[in-house]
Tab-separated table of C-alpha atoms in Angstrom:
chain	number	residue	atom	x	y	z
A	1	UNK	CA	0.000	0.000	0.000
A	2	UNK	CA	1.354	3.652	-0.752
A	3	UNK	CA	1.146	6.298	2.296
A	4	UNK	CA	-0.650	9.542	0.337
A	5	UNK	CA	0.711	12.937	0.409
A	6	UNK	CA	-2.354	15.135	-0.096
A	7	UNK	CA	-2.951	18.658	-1.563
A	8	UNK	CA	-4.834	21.307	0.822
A	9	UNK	CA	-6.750	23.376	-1.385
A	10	UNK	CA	-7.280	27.222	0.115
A	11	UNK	CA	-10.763	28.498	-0.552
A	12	UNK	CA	-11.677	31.699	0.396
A	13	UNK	CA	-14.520	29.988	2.683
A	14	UNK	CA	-12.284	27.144	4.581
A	15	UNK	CA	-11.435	27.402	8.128
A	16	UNK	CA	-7.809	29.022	9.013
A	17	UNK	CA	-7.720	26.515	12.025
A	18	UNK	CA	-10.032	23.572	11.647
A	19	UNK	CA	-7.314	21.272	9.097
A	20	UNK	CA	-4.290	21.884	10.831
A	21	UNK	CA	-6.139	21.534	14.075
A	22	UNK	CA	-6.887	17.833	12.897
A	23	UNK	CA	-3.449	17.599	11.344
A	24	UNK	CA	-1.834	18.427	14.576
A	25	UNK	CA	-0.016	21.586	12.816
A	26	UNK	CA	0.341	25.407	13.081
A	27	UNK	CA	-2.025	27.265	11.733
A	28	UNK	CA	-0.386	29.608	8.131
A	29	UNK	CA	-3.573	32.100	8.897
A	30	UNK	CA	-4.984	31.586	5.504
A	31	UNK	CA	-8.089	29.030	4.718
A	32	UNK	CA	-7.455	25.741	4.655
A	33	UNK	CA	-10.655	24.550	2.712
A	34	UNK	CA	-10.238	20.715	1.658
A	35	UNK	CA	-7.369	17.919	1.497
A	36	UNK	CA	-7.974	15.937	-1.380
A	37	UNK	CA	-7.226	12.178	-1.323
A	38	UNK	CA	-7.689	10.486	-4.707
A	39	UNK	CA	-6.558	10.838	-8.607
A	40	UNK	CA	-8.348	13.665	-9.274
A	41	UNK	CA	-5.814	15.838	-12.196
A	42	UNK	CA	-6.653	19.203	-10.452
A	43	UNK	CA	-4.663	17.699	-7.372
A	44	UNK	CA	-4.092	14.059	-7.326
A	45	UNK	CA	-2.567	12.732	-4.205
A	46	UNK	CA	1.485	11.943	-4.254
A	47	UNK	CA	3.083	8.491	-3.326
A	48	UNK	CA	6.223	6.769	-3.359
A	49	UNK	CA	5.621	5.788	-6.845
A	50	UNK	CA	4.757	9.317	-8.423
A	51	UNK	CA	1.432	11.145	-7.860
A	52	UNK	CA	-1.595	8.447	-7.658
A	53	UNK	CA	-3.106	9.108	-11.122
A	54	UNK	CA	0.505	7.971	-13.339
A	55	UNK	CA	0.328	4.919	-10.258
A	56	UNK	CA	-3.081	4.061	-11.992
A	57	UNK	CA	-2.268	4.780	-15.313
A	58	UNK	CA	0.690	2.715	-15.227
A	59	UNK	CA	-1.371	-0.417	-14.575
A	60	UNK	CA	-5.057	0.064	-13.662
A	61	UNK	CA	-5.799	-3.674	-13.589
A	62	UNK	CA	-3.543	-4.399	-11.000
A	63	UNK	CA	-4.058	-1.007	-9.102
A	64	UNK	CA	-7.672	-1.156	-9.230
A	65	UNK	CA	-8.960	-4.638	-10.081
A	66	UNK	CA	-10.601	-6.360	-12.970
A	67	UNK	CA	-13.999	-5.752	-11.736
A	68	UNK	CA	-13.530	-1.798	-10.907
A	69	UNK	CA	-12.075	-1.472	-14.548
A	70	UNK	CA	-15.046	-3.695	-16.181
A	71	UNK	CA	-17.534	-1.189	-14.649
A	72	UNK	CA	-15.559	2.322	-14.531
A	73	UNK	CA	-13.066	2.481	-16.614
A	74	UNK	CA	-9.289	2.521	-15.739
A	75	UNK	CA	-9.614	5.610	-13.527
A	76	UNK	CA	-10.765	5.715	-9.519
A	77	UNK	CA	-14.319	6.375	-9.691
A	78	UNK	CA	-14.346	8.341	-6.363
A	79	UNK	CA	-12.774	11.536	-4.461
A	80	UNK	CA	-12.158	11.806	-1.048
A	81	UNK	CA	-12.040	14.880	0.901
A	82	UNK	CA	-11.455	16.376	4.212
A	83	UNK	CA	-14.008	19.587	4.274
A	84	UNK	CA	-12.966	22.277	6.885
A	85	UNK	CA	-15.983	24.771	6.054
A	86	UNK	CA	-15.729	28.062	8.226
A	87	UNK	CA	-17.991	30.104	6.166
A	88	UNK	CA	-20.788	29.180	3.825
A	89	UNK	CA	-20.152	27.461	0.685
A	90	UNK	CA	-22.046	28.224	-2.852
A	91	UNK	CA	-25.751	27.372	-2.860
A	92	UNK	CA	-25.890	24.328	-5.594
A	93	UNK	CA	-26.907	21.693	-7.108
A	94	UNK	CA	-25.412	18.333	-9.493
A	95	UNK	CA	-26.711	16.806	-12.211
A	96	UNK	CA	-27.637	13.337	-12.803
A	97	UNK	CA	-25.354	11.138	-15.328
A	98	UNK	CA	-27.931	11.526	-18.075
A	99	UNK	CA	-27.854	15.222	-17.953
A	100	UNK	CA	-24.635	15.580	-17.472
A	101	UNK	CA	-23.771	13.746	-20.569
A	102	UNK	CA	-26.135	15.801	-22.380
A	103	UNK	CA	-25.057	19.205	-20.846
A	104	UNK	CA	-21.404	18.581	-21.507
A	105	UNK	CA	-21.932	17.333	-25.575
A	106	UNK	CA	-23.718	20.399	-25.852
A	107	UNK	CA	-21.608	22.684	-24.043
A	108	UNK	CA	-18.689	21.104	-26.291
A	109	UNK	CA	-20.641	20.913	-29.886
A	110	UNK	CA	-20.893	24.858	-28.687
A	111	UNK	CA	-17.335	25.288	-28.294
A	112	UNK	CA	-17.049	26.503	-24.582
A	113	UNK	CA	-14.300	26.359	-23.520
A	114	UNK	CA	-14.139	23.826	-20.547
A	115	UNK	CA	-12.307	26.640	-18.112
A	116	UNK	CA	-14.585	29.411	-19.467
A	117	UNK	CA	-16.616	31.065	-16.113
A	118	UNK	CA	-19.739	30.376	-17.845
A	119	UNK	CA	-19.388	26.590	-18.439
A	120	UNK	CA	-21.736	24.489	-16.756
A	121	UNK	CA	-20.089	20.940	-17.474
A	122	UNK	CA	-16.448	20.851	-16.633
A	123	UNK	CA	-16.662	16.543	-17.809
A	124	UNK	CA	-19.911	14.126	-18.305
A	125	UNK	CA	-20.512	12.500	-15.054
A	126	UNK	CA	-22.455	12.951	-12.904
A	127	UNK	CA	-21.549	14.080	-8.714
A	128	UNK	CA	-23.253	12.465	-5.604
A	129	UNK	CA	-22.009	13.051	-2.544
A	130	UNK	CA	-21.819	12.259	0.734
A	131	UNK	CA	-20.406	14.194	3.738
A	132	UNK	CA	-19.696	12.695	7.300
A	133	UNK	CA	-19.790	14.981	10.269
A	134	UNK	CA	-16.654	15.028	12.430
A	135	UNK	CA	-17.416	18.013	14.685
A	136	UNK	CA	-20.494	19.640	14.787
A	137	UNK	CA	-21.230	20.326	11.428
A	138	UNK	CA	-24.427	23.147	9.957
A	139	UNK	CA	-25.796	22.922	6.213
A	140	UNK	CA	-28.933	23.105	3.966
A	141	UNK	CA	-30.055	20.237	2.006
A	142	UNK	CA	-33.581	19.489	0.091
A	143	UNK	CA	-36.536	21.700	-0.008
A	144	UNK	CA	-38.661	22.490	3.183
A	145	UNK	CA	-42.486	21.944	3.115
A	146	UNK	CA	-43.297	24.824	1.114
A	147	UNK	CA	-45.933	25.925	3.928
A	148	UNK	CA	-43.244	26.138	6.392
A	149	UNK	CA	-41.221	28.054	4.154
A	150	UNK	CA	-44.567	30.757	3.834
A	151	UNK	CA	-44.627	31.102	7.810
A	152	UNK	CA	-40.877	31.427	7.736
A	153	UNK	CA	-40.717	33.950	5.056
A	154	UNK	CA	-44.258	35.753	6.851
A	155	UNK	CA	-42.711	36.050	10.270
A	156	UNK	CA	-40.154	38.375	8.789
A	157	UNK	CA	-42.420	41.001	8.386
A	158	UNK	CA	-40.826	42.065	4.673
A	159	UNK	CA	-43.339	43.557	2.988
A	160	UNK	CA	-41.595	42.805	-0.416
A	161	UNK	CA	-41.419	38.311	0.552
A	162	UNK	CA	-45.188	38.572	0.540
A	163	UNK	CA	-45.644	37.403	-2.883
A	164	UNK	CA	-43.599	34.669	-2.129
A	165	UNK	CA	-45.568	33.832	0.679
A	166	UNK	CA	-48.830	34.140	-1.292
A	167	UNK	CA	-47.393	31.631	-3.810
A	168	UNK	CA	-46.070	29.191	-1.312
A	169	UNK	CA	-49.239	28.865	0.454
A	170	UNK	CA	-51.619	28.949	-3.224
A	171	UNK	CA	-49.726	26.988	-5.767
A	172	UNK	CA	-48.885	22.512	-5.803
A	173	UNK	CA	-45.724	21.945	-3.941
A	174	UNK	CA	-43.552	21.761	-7.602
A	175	UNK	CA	-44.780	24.469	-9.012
A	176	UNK	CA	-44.610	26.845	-6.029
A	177	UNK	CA	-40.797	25.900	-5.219
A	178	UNK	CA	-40.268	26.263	-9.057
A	179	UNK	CA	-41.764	29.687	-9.191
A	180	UNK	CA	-40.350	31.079	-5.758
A	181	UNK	CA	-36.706	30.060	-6.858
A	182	UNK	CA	-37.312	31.552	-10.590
A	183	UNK	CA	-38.574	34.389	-9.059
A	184	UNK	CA	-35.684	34.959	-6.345
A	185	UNK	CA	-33.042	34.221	-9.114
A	186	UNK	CA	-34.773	36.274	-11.672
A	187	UNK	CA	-35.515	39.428	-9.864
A	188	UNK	CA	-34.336	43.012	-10.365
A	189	UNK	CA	-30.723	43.279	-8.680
A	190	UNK	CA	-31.488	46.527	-7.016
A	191	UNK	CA	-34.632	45.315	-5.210
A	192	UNK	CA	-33.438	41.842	-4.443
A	193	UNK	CA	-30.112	43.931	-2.692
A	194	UNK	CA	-32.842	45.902	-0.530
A	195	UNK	CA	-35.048	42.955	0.096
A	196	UNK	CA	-32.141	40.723	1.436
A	197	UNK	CA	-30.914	43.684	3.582
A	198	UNK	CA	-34.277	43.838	4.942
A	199	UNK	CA	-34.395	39.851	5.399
A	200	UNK	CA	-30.862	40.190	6.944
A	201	UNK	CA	-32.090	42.525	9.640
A	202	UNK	CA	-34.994	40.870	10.558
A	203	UNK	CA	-33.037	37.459	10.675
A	204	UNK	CA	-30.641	38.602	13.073
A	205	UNK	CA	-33.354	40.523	15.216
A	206	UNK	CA	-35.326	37.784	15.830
A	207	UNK	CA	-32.340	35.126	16.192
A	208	UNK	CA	-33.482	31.451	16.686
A	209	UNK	CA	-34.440	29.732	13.711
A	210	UNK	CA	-33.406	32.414	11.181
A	211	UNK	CA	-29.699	33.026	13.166
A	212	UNK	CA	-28.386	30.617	10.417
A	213	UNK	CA	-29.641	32.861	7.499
A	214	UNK	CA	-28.159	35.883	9.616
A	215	UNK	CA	-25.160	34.154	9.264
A	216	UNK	CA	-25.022	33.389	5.595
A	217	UNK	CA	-26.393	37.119	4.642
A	218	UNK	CA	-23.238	38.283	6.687
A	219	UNK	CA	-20.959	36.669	4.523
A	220	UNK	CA	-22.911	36.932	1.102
A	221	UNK	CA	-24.746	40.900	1.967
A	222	UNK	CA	-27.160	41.763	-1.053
A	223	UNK	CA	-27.297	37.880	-2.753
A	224	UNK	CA	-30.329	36.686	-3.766
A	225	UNK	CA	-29.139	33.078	-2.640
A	226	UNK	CA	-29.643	34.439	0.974
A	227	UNK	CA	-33.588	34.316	0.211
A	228	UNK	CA	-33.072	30.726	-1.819
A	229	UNK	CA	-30.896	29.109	1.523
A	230	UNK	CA	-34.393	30.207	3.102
A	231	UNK	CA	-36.388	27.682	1.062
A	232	UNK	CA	-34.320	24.794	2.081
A	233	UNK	CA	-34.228	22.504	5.536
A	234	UNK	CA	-31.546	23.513	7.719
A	235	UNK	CA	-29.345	20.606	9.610
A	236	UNK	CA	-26.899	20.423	12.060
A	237	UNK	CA	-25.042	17.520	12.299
A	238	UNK	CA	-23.588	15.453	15.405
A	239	UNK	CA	-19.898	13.759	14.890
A	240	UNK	CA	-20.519	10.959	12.915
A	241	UNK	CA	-23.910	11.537	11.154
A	242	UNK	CA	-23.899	12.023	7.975
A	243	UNK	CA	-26.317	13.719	4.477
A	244	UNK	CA	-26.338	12.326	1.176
A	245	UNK	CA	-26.952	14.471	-1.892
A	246	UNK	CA	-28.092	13.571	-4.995
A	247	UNK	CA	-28.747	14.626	-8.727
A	248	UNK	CA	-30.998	17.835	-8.003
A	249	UNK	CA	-30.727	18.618	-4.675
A	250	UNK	CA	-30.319	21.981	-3.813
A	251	UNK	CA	-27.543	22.315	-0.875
A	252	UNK	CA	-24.677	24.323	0.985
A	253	UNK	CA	-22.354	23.435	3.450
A	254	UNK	CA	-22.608	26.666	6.370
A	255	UNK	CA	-19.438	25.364	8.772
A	256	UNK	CA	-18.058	22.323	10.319
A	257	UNK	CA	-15.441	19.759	9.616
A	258	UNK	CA	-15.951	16.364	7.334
A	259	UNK	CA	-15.174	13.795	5.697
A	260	UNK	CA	-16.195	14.003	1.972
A	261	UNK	CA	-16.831	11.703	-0.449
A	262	UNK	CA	-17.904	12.344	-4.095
A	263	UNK	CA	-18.103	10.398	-7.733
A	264	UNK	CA	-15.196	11.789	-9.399
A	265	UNK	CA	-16.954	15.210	-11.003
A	266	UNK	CA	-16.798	18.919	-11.623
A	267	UNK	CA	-19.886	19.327	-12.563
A	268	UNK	CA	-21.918	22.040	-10.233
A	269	UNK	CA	-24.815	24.367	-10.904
A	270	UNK	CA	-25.083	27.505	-8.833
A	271	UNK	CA	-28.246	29.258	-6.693
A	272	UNK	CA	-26.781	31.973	-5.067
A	273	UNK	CA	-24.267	32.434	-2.132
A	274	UNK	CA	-21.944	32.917	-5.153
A	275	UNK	CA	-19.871	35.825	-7.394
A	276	UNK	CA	-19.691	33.032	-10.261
A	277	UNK	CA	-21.617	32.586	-12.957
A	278	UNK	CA	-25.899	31.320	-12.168
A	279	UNK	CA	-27.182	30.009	-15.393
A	280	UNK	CA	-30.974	30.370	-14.134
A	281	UNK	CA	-32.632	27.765	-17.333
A	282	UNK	CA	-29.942	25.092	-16.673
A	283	UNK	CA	-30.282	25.591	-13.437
A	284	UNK	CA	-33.607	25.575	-13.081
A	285	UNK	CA	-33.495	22.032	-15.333
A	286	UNK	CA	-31.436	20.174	-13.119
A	287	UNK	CA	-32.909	20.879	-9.959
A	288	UNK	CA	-35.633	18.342	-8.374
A	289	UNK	CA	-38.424	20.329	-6.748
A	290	UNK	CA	-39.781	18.362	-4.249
A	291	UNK	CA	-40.087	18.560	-0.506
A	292	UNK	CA	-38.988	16.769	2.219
A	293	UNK	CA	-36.923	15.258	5.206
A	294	UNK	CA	-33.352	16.111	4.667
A	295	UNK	CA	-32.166	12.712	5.605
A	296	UNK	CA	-30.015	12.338	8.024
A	297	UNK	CA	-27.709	8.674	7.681
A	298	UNK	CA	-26.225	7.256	10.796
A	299	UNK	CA	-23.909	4.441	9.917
A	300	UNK	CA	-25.503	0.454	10.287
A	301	UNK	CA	-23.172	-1.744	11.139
A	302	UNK	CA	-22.127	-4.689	8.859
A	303	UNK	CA	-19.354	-6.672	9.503
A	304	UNK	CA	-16.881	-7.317	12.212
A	305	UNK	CA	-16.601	-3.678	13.244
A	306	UNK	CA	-17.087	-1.985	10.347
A	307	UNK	CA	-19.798	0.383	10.240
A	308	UNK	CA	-20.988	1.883	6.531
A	309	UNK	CA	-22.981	4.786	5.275
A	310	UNK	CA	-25.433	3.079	2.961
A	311	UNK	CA	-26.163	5.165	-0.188
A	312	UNK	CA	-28.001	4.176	-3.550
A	313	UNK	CA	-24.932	4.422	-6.096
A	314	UNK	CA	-21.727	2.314	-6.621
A	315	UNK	CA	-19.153	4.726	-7.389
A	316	UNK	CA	-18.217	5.667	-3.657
A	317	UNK	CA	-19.026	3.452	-0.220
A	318	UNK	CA	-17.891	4.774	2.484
A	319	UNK	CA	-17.325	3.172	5.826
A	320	UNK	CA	-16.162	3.575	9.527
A	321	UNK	CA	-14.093	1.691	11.888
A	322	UNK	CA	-13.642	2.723	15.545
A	323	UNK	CA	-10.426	0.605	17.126
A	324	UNK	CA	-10.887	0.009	20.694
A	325	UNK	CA	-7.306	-0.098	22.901
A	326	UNK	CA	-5.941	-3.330	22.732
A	327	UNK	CA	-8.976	-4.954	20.029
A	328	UNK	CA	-7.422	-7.459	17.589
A	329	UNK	CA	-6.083	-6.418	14.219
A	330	UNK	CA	-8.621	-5.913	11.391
A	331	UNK	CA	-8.534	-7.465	8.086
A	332	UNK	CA	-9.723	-5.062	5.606
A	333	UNK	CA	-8.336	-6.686	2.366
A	334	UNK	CA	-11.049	-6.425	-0.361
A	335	UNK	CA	-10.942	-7.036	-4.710
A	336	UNK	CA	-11.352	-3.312	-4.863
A	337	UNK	CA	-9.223	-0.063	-4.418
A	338	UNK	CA	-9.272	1.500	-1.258
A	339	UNK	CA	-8.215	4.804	0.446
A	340	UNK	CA	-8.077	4.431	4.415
A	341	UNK	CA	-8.100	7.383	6.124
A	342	UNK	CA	-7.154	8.301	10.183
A	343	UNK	CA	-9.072	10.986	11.875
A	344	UNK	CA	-8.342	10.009	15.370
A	345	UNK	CA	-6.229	8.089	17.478
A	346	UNK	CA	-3.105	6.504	15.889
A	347	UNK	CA	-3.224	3.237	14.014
A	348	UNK	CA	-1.250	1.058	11.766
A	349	UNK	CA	-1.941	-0.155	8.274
A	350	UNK	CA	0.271	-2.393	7.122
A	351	UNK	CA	3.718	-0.953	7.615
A	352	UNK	CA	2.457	2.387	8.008
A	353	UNK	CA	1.319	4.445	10.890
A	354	UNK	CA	-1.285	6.917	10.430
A	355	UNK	CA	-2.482	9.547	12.804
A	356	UNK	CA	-5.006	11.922	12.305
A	357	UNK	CA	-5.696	13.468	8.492
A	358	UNK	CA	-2.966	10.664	7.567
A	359	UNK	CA	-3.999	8.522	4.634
A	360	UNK	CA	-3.035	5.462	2.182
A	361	UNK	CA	-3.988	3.969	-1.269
A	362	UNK	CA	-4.303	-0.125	-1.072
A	363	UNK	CA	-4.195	-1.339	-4.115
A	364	UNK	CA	-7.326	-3.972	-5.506
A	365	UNK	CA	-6.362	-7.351	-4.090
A	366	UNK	CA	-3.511	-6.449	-1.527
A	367	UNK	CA	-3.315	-7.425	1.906
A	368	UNK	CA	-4.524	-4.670	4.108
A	369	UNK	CA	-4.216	-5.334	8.215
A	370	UNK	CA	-5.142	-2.495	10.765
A	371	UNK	CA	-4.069	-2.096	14.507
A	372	UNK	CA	-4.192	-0.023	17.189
A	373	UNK	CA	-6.447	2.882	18.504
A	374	UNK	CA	-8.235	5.055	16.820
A	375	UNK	CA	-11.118	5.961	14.021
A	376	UNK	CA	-10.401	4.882	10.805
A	377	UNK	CA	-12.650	6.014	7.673
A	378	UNK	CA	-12.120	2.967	4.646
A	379	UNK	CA	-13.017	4.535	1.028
A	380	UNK	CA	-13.820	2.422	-1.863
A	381	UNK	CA	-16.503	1.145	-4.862
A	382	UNK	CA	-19.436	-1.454	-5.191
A	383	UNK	CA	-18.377	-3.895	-7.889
């Protein structure tokens, strides 16, 4: 197995402390948004060998397995992440693998090119993801009951959210979360500025349930997205819980540490919370608008110790091992590729000791023994 050196990637909305924190390093007082653990070309993770993507390329049979190439091609069909959020992320949403296929031919018989700021598709697959709560962690995820929303949006007082109101409370669930959003995303600039001021007071007047849209208007003053984050359930997770999102669900991270996992994609679609480019008819294509329980996923166990996050697609499963003091090694060897990550503790896989934010790449196949004590997160695909 290869020990990973990962890329930290410094968004202008990661925490300063929350990485190194984990890392057990000094803090370089600039964001520290995600370490990325995987092949992905805009930062693929280094090894002994060269980075991990010319490891693969070299000899994806071996590296990944017969069965992982058969079904995904000679590439790692996942990307892991560390997430260190300490102010909102954009308001967005992913397609599903049939629209992404179609939006990226298009985009390309077009001739966009694939780093222009107005390109939708950056590649044609399609981006679940799931994220794992290590601290308390805050987000939005999936549409609230669009009646809620009205009583939310009424006990404001803003004069200028009434029609919004009106609609949410007169119109079938689709069509009034349709029209809201097109209406949010589509309004005058000017007025939408003065209507989210007037939200943003209000929201931090009356605190309780609208602190967290206080919050997001202080870091986004004037965006229309602040009014869109209202439409959607807001969750706080507890270490170790976890939200999957999939094709068309509108979502943000807000603040908290994670573990990430994600098919290996570009491809987002923005709401708001954003200065990049909101292409309102894609957008507005892509996004499922339909109501309900956010979903929180608390891991089931399965088989001697390891606990997994169940989700519906193949390209990522991700589960959990927590190593007692003095509990017998594990035998994690599987016919797939795997990334094992540390996050607390200090254990040992295979020759290599990993403490927290530590990581390796075992190879499809290849004998893979833990020890020790600690919390171990094991990455890999459904074959």
């Amino acid at each position: 197995m290869d020990r990973l050196e990962n890329t930290v990637r410094p968004y202008a909305w990661g925490s300063p402390t929350a990485i190194p924190q984990l890392l057990g390093a000094e803090p370089t007082g600039e964001p520290q948004a995600e370490m990325w653990m995987g092949a992905h070309p805009g930062a693929p993770s280094r090894t002994a060998r060269g980075t991990l993507a010319e490891v693969l390329d070299a000899d994806p049979e071996r590296e990944l397995g017969e069965k992982t190439v058969a079904k995904f091609g000679p590439r790692l069909p996942f990307l892991l992440k560390i997430l260190a959020a300490g102010a909102p992320l954009s308001l967005q949403v992913h397609p599903n693998l049939e629209q992404a296929r179609e939006g990226y031919a298009d985009e390309e018989r077009r001739g966009i090119p694939v780093g222009a700021p107005h390109r939708n598709y950056k590649d044609a697959n399609h981006k679940p993801e799931l994220i794992c709560a290590l601290t308390e962690f805050d987000g939005l995820c999936g549409f609230r009951d669009p009646r809620q929303t009205a009583d939310l949006l009424d006990g404001l007082g803003v004069d200028s959210l009434k029609p919004y109101v009106d609609l949410l409370h007169a119109r079938p669930e689709d069509a009034a979360l349709r029209e809201v959003l097109t209406a949010i995303l589509s309004a005058d600039p000017e007025e939408m500025a003065h209507t989210v001021a007037e939200v943003t007071a209000a929201c931090t007047r009356l605190g309780g349930d609208y602190a967290p849209y206080a919050e997001i208007a202080h870091h986004y003053p004037g965006d229309p997205g602040v009014i869109a984050a209202m439409l959607l359930n807001h969750v706080r997770l507890q270490p170790g819980e976890a939200l999957f999102l999939g094709a068309g669900i509108p979502h943000a991270y807000l603040n908290g540490l994670g573990v990430e996992i994600m098919a290996n994609s570009d491809n987002v679609l923005r709401c708001g919370l954003t200065p990049k480019h909101v292409d309102v008819p894609e957008l507005l294509r892509i996004v499922r608008f339909e109501a309900g329980d956010p979903g929180v996923l608390r891991p089931e166990a399965s088989f001697e110790g390891e606990e997994v996050y169940e989700t519906p697609i193949d390209e990522f499963r991700l589960s959990r091992y927590t190593l007692p003091e003095g509990a017998a090694a594990h035998d994690l060897t599987l016919s797939t590729p795997q990334i094992l990550l540390c996050t607390t503790g200090s254990v040992r896989a295979g020759e290599h000791r990993l403490t927290p934010g530590q990581s390796v790449f075992v190879p499809a196949g290849e004998e893979a023994e833990v020890t020790g004590a600690g919390t171990v997160f094991r990455a890999t695909v459904i074959v």
